[in-house]
Coordinates of C-alpha atoms in Angstrom, one line a residue:
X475 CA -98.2 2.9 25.1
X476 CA -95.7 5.5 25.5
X477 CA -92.5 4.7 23.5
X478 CA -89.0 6.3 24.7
X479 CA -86.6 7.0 21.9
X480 CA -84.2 8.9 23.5
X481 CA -81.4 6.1 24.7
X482 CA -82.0 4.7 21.1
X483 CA -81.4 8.6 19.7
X484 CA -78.5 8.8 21.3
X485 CA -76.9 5.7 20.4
X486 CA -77.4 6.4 17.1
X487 CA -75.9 10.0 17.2
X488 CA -72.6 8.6 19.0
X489 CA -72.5 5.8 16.4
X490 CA -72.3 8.4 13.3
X491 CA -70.1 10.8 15.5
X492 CA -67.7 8.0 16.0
X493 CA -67.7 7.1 12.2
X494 CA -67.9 10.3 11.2
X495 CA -64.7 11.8 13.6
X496 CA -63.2 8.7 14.8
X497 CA -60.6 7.5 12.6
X498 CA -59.3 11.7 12.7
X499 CA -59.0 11.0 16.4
X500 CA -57.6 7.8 16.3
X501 CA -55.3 9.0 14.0
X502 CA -54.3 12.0 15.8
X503 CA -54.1 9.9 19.3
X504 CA -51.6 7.8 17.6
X505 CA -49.6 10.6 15.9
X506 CA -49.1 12.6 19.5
X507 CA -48.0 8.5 21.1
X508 CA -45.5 8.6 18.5
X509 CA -44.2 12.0 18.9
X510 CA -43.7 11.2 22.5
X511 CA -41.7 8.2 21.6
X512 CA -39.4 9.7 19.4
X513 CA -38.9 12.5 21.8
X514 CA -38.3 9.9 24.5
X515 CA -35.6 7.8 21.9
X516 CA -34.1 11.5 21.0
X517 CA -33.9 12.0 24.2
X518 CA -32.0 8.8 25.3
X519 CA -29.7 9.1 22.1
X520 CA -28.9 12.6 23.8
X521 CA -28.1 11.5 27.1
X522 CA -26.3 7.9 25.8
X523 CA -22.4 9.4 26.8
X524 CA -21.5 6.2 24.4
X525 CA -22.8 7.2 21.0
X526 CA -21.3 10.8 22.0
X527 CA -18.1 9.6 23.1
X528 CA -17.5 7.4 19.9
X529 CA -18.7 10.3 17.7
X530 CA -16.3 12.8 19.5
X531 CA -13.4 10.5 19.0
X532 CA -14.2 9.6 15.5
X533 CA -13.9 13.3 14.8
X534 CA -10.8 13.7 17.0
X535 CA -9.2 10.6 14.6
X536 CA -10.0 13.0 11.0
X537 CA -8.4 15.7 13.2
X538 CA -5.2 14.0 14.1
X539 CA -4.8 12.6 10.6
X540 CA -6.0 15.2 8.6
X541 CA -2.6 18.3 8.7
X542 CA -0.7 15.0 7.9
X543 CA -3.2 14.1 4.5
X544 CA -2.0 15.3 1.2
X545 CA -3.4 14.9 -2.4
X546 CA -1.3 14.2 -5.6
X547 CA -1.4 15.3 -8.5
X548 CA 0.2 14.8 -12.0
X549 CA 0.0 17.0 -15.0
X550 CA 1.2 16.3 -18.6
X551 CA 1.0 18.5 -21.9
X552 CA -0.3 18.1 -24.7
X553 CA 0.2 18.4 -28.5
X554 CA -0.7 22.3 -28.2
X555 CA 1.3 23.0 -24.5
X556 CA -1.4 23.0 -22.8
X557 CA -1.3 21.4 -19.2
X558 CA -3.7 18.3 -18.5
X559 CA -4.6 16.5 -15.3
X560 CA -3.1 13.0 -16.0
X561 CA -3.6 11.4 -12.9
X562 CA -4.6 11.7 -9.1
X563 CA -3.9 9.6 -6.0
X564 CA -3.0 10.7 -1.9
X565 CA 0.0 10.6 0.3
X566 CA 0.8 11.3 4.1
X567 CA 3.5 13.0 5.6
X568 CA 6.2 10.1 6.8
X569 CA 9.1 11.6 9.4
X570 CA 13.0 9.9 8.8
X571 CA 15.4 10.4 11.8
X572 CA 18.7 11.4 10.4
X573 CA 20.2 10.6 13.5
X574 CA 18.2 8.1 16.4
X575 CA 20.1 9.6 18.7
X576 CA 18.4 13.0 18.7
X577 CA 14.7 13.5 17.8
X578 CA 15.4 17.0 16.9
X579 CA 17.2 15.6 14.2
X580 CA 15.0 14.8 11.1
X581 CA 13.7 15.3 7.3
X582 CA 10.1 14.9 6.6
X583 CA 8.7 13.4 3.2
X584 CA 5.5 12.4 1.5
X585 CA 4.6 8.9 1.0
X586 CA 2.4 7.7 -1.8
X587 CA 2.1 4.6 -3.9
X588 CA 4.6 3.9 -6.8
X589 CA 1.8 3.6 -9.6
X590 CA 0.4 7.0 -8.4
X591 CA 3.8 8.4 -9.7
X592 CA 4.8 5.7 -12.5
X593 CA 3.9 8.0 -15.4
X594 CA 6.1 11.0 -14.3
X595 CA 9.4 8.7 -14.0
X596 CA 11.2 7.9 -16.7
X597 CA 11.2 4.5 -19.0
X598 CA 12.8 1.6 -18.4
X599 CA 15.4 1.9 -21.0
X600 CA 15.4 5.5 -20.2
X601 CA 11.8 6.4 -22.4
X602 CA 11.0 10.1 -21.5
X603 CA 7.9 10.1 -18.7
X604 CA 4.7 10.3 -20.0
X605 CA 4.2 13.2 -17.2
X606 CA 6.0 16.6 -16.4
X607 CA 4.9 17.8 -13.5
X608 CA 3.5 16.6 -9.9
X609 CA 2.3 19.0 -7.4
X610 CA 1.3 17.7 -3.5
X611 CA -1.9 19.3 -2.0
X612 CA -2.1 20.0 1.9
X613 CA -5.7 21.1 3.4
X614 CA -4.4 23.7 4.3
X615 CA -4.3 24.9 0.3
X616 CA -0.5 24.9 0.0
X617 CA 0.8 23.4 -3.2
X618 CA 4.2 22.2 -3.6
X619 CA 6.3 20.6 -7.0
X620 CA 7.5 17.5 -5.8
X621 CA 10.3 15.3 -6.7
X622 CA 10.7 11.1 -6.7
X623 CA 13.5 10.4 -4.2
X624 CA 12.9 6.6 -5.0
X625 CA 10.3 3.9 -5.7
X626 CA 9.9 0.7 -5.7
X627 CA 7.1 -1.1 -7.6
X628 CA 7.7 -4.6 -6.2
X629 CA 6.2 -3.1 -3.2
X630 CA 4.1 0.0 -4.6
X631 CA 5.7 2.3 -2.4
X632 CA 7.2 6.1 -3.5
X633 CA 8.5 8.5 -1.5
X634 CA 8.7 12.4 -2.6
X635 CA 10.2 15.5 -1.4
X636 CA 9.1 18.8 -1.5
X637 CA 10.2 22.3 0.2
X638 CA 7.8 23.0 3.2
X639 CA 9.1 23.5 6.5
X640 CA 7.1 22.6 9.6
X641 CA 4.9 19.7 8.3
X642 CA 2.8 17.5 10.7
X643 CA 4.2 13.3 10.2
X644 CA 1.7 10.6 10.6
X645 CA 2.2 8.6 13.6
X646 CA 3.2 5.3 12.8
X647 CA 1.4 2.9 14.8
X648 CA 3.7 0.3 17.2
X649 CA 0.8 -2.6 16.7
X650 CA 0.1 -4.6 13.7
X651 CA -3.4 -4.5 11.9
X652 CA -5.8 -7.2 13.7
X653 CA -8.7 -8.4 12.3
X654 CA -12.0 -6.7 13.5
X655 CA -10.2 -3.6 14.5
X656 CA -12.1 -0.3 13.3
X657 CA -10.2 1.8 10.7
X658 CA -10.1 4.5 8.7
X659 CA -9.3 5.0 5.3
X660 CA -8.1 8.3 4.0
X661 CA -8.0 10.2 1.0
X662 CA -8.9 12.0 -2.2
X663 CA -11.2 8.9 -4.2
X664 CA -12.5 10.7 -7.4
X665 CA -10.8 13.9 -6.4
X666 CA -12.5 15.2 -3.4
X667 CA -9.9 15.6 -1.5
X668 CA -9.1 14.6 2.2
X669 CA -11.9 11.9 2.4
X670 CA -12.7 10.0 5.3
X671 CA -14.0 6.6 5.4
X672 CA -15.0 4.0 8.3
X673 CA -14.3 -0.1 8.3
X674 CA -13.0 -3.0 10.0
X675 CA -10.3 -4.9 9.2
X676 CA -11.6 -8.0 7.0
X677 CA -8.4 -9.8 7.3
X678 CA -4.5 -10.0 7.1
X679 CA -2.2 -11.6 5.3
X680 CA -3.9 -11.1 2.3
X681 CA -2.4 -12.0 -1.5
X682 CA -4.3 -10.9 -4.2
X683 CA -3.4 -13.8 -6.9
X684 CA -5.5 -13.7 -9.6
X685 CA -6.6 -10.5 -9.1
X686 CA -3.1 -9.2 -9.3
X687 CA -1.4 -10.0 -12.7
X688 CA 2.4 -9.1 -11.8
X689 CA 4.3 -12.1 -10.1
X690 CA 7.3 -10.2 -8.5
X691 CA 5.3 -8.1 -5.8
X692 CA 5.9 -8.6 -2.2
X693 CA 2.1 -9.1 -1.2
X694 CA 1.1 -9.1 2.4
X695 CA -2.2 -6.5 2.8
X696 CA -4.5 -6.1 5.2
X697 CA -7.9 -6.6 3.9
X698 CA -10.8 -3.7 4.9
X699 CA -14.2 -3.1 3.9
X700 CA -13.8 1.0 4.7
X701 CA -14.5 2.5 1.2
X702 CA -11.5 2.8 -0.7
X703 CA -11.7 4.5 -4.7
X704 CA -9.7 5.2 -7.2
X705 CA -7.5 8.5 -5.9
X706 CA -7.4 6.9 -2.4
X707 CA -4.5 5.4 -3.5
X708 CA -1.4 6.3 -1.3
X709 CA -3.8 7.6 1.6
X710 CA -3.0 5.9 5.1
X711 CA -5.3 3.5 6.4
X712 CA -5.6 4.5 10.9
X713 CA -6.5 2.5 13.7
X714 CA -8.8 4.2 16.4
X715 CA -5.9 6.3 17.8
X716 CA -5.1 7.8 13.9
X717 CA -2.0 6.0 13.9
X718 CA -1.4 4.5 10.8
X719 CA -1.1 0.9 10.0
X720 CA -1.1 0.4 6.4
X721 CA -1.3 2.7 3.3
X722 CA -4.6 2.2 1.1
X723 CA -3.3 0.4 -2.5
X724 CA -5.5 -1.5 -4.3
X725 CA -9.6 -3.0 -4.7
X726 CA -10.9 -5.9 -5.8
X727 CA -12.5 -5.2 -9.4
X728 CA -11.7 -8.8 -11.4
X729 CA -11.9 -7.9 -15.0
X730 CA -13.5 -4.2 -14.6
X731 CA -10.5 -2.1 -14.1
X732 CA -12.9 1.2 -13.8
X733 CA -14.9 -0.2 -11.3
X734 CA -15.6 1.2 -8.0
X735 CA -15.1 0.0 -4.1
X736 CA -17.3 -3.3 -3.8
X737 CA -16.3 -3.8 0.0
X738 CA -12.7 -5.4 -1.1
X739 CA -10.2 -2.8 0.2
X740 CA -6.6 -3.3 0.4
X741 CA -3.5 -1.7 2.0
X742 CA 0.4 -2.2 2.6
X743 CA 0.9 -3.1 6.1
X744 CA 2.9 -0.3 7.4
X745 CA 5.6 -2.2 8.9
X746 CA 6.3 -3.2 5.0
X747 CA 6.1 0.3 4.3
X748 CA 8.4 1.7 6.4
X749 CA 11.2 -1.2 5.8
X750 CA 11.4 0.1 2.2
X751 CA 10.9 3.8 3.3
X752 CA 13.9 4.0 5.1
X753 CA 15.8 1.9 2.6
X754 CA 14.7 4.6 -0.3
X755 CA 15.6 7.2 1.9
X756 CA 18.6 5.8 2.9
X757 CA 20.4 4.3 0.2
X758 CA 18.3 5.2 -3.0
X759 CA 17.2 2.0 -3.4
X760 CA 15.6 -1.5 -1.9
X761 CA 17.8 -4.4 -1.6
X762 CA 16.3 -7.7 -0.6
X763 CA 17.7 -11.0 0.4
X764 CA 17.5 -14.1 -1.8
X765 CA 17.3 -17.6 -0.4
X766 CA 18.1 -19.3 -3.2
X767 CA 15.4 -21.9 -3.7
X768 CA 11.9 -22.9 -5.9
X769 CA 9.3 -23.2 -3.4
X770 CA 5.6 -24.9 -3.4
X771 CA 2.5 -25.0 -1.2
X772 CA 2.1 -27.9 1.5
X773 CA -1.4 -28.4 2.0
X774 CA -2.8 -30.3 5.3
X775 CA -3.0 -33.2 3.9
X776 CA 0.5 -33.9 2.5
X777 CA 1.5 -32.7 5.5
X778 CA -0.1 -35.3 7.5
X779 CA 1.5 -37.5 5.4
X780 CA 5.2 -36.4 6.0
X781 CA 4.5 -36.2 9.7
X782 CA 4.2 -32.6 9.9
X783 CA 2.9 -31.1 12.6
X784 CA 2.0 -27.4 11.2
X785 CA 2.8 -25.9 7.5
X786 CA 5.4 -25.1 5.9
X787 CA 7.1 -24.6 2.1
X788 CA 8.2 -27.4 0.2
X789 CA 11.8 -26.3 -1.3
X790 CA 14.1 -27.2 -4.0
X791 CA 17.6 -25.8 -3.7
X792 CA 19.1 -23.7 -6.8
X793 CA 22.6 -25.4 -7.7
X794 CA 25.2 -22.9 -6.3
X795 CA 22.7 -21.0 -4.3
X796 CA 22.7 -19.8 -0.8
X797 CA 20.2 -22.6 0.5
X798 CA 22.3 -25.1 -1.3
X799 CA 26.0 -23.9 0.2
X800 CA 24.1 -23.9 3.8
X801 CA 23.0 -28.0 3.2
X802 CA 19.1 -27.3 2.1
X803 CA 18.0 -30.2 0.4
X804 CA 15.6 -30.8 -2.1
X805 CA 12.1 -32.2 -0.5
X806 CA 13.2 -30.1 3.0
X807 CA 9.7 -28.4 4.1
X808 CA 11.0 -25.0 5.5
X809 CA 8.7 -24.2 8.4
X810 CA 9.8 -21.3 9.8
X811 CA 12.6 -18.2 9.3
X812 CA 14.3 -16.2 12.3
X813 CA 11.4 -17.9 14.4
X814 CA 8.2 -16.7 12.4
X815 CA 5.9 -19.5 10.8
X816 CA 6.1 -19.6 7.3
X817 CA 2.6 -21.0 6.5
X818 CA 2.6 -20.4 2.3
X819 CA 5.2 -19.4 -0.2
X820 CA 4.7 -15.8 -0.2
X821 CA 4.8 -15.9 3.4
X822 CA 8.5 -17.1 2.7
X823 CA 9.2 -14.6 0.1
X824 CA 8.6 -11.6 2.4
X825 CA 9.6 -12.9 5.1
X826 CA 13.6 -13.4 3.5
X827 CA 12.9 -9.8 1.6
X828 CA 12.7 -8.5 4.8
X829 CA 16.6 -9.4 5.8
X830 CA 19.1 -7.5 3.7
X831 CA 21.6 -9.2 1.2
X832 CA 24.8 -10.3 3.3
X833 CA 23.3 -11.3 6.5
X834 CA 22.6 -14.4 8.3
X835 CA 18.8 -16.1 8.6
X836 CA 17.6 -18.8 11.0
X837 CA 16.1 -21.7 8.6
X838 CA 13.8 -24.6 10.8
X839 CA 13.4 -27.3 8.1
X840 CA 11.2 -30.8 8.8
X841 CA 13.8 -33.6 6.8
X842 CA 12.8 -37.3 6.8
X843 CA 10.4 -36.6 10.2
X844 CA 12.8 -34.9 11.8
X845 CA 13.7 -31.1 12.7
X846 CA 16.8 -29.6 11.6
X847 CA 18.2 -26.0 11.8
X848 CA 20.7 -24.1 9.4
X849 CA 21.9 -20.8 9.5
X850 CA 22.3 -19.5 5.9
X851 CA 24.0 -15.8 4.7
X852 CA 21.5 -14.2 2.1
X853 CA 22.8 -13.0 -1.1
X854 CA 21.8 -10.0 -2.9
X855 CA 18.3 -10.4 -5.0
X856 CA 18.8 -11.2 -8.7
X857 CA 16.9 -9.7 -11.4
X858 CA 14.3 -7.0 -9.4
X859 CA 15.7 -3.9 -9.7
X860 CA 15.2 -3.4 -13.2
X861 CA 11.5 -1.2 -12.9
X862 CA 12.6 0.7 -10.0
X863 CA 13.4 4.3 -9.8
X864 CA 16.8 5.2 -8.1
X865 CA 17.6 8.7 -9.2
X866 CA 21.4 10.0 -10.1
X867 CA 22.7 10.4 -5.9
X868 CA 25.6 10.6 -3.9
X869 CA 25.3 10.1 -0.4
X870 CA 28.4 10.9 1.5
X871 CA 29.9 8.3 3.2
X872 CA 30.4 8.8 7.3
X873 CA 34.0 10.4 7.7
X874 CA 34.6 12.2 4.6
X875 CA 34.7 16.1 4.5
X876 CA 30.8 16.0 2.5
X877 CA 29.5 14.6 5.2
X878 CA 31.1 16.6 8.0
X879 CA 30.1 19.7 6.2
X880 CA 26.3 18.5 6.4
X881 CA 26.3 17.7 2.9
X882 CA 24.1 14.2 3.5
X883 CA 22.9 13.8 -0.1
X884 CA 23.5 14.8 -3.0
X885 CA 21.6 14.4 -6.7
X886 CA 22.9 15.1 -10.4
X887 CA 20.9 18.5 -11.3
X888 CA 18.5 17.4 -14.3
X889 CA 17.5 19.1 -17.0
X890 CA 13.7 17.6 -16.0
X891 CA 13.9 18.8 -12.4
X892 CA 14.4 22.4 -14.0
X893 CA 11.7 22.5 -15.9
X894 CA 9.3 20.7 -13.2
X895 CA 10.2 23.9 -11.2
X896 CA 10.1 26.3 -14.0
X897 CA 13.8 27.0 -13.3
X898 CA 16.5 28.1 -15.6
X899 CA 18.4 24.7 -15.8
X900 CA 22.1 25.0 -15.1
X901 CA 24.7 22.3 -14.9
X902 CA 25.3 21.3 -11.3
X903 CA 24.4 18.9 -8.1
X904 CA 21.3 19.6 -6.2
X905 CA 21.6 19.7 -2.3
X906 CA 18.9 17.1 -1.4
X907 CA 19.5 16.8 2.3
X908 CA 21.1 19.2 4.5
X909 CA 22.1 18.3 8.5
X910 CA 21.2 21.1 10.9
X911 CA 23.6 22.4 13.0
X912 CA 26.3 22.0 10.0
X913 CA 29.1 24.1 9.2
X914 CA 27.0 24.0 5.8
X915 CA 24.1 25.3 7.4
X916 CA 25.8 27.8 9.7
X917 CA 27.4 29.0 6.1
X918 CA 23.6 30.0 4.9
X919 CA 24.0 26.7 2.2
X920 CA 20.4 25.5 2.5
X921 CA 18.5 22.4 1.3
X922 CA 17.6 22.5 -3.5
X923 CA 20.3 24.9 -4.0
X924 CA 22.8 24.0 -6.8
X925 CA 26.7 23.4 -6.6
X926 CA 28.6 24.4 -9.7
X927 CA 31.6 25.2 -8.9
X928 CA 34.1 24.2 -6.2
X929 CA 37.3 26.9 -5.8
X930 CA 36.3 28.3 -9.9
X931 CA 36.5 24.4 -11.2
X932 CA 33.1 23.4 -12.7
X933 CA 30.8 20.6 -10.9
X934 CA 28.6 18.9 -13.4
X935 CA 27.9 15.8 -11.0
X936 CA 27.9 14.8 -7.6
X937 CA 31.4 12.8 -8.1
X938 CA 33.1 15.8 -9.4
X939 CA 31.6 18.1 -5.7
X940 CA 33.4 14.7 -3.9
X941 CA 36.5 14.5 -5.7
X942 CA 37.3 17.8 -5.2
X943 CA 36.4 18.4 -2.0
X944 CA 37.1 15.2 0.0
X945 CA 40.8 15.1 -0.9
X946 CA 41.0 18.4 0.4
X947 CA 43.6 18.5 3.8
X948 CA 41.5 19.5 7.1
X949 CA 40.7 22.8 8.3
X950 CA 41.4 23.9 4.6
X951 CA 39.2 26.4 3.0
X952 CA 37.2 26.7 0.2
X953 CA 34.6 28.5 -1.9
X954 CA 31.5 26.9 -3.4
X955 CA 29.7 29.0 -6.0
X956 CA 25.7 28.2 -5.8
X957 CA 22.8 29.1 -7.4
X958 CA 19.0 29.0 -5.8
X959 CA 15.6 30.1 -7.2
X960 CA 12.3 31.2 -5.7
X961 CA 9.2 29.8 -6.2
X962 CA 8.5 32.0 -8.9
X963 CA 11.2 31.2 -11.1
X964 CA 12.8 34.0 -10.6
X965 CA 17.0 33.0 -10.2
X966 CA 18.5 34.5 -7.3

């Protein structure tokens, strides 16, 4: 017989090719199929308009927010003089009309939290600040001394001055934080500086309860999982459009106080912030309505049980108070104020803070089944102004000669603020805020120059620049002897 091996050769050469090469070319088919797929996916995520769109407006947001981002900074000395970092936190730049009758009209300040700045301000009972100096940060590397023009802890909101002309304001926002909406959350967290960070809104109407050991805050936040760190403290918190709607304040951290974000981020709703803003700014100080009654949670089920429809506040009238005087009685479930739903207590609390001492408030009670209405004048709050910091002003009242002059406000000259600014101190009143356009200005008096003398008679205090001034007939002149320094220290 004649055999034939050569099919049966063959097979076996291809069989030890293929086990010898194949799993090389197997491997190297599949490599080049997924090359081509992620050239094809790179492709589409280059051509999605999308991803590109919400990437170019992301980056638009951290450029409309960012001339308007500061950092803070506060510096103490210690036992051998030598200046130490004591603290860090953020701020934004926050525009005040002086007249809403003219936008050209304004004065611009920084905004920060109150416990960013508690250690520079005095005691109390008048305890010497644990800090001497704070210094505000632009990105654009200018640093500037700044001074408290008020704060108040009840809310956690400070505003500072310094001397910088032409900042950039945040934009505050015209629409109340919703829940879902993307944010942003601004910063310096552990000192880098001007730190960007992306979230939703969790929720609003946040109170922080246990978490939050001080009873006498005004808590309404909005809640965000963007990543908020120790130092983003007084940063703003943006919407899409880098308008800001709250100002970043506090985490979640229960009993670890040096603990980090955990995705419990909190900030003052900026509505809030800019009621006690302008109050600072205004009058030195925050005055808040008082109602007059002890309050307590209705829950759904007593509610039922009363034969309320809704929530509301279960009150008991103080004896003499303004709830009392207006025919509030005790078991009267107040369910809403001036129209707005008052679902808890604190929703209450704020909700009568935000209406100033003297004026009238819409009160909806449910009494024995049935709705009643009162009308009830606010008295002034007792017993909360005892942490905040109001420094020594005078702001001129509308008429007088100060105040026609340009001479808006005026502040005692401290021994402190001189050596903040490394000035020679000299007894005399510190020009705070300055009117444009003034027969001050148009004089060459400008803004943190020093009054101390009025016609040769010394000026030790803002009374004694009024008393001699005001009384003064009109069209009479005078001479005012002033003192100004440069940045250096060096009196001019």
């Amino acid at each position: 017989r004649i055999r034939w091996y050569g099919p049966t050769l063959l097979l076996f050469a291809t069989v030890v090719l293929t086990m010898a090469f194949g799993p090389g070319l197997v491997r190297e088919i599949a490599r080049a199929r997924e090359a081509q797929h992620v050239s094809q996916v790179r492709q589409g995520l280059i051509d999605n308009p999308t991803l590109a769109t919400l990437s170019d407006a992301f980056r638009d947001v951290a450029t409309a927010v960012k001339p308007s981002l500061t950092s803070i900074a506060v510096y103490h000395r210690d036992g051998q003089n030598r200046e130490i970092n004591h603290s860090n936190g953020s701020g934004w730049v926050y525009r005040h009309y002086t007249d809403s009758r003219d936008p050209d009209q304004y004065d611009d300040y920084i905004i920060t939290n109150h416990h960013v700045v508690a250690d520079f301000l005095p005691g109390p009972n008048g305890e010497p600040a644990q800090a001497n100096r704070l210094v505000v940060r632009f990105a654009d590397g200018g640093d500037y001394y700044a001074s408290v023009i008020g704060t108040d802890p009840q809310t956690d909101v400070a505003v500072l001055e310094i001397e910088r002309e032409g900042m950039i304001p945040a934009v505050i926002a015209a629409d109340s934080a919703q829940q879902g909406e993307i944010v942003f959350a601004f910063g310096s967290p552990f000192q880098f500086d001007y730190s960007m960070s992306q979230g939703v809104v969790s929720a609003t109407g946040r109170q922080l309860g246990g978490l939050n050991p001080r009873s006498d805050r005004y808590e309404d936040y909005v809640q965000t999982d963007a990543a908020i760190n120790p130092g983003n403290s007084g940063g703003p918190l943006t919407n899409v459009r880098g308008e800001v709607i709250g100002m970043n304040t506090a985490i979640a951290t229960r009993d670890n106080p040096a603990a980090s974000f955990s995705g419990l981020g909190f900030a003052i709703p900026v509505d809030m912030v800019v009621n006690v803003v302008e109050q600072l700014i205004g009058q030195g100080e925050v005055r808040r309505g008082y109602l007059g009654v002890y309050i307590h949670e209705v829950d759904s089920r007593t509610a039922r049980e009363m034969g309320l429809d809704g929530q509301g506040v279960l009150c008991s009238p103080a004896p003499g108070g303004p709830a009392e005087q207006a025919g509030i009685e005790l078991g009267d479930i107040i369910t809403h104020i001036e129209g707005t739903a008052i679902t808890n207590p604190e929703k209450l609390r704020i909700e009568i803070a935000r209406h100033a001492p003297g004026s009238e408030v819409g009160v909806e009670l449910w009494r024995d089944g049935i709705d009643h209405r009162v009308r009830v004048e606010l008295i002034e709050h007792p017993g909360l102004a005892a942490n905040r910091y109001t420094p020594s002003q005078w702001t001129s009242a509308p008429g007088t000669h100060l105040n026609k002059l340009g001479l808006v406000r005026l502040e005692d000259f401290a021994p402190g603020e001189a050596e903040q600014r490394n000035w020679a101190y000299t007894p005399g009143v510190l020009i705070r805020m300055l009117r444009q356009g003034t027969p001050a200005e148009r004089a060459g008096i400008e803004r943190m120059m020093v009054v101390t003398e009025v016609d040769g008679h010394p000026v030790n205090e803002a009374r004694d620049l009024a008393g001699w001034i005001n009384p003064l007939p009109a069209g009479e002149r005078f001479e005012l002897t002033l003192k100004q320094w440069n940045p250096q220290g060096d009196r001019y």
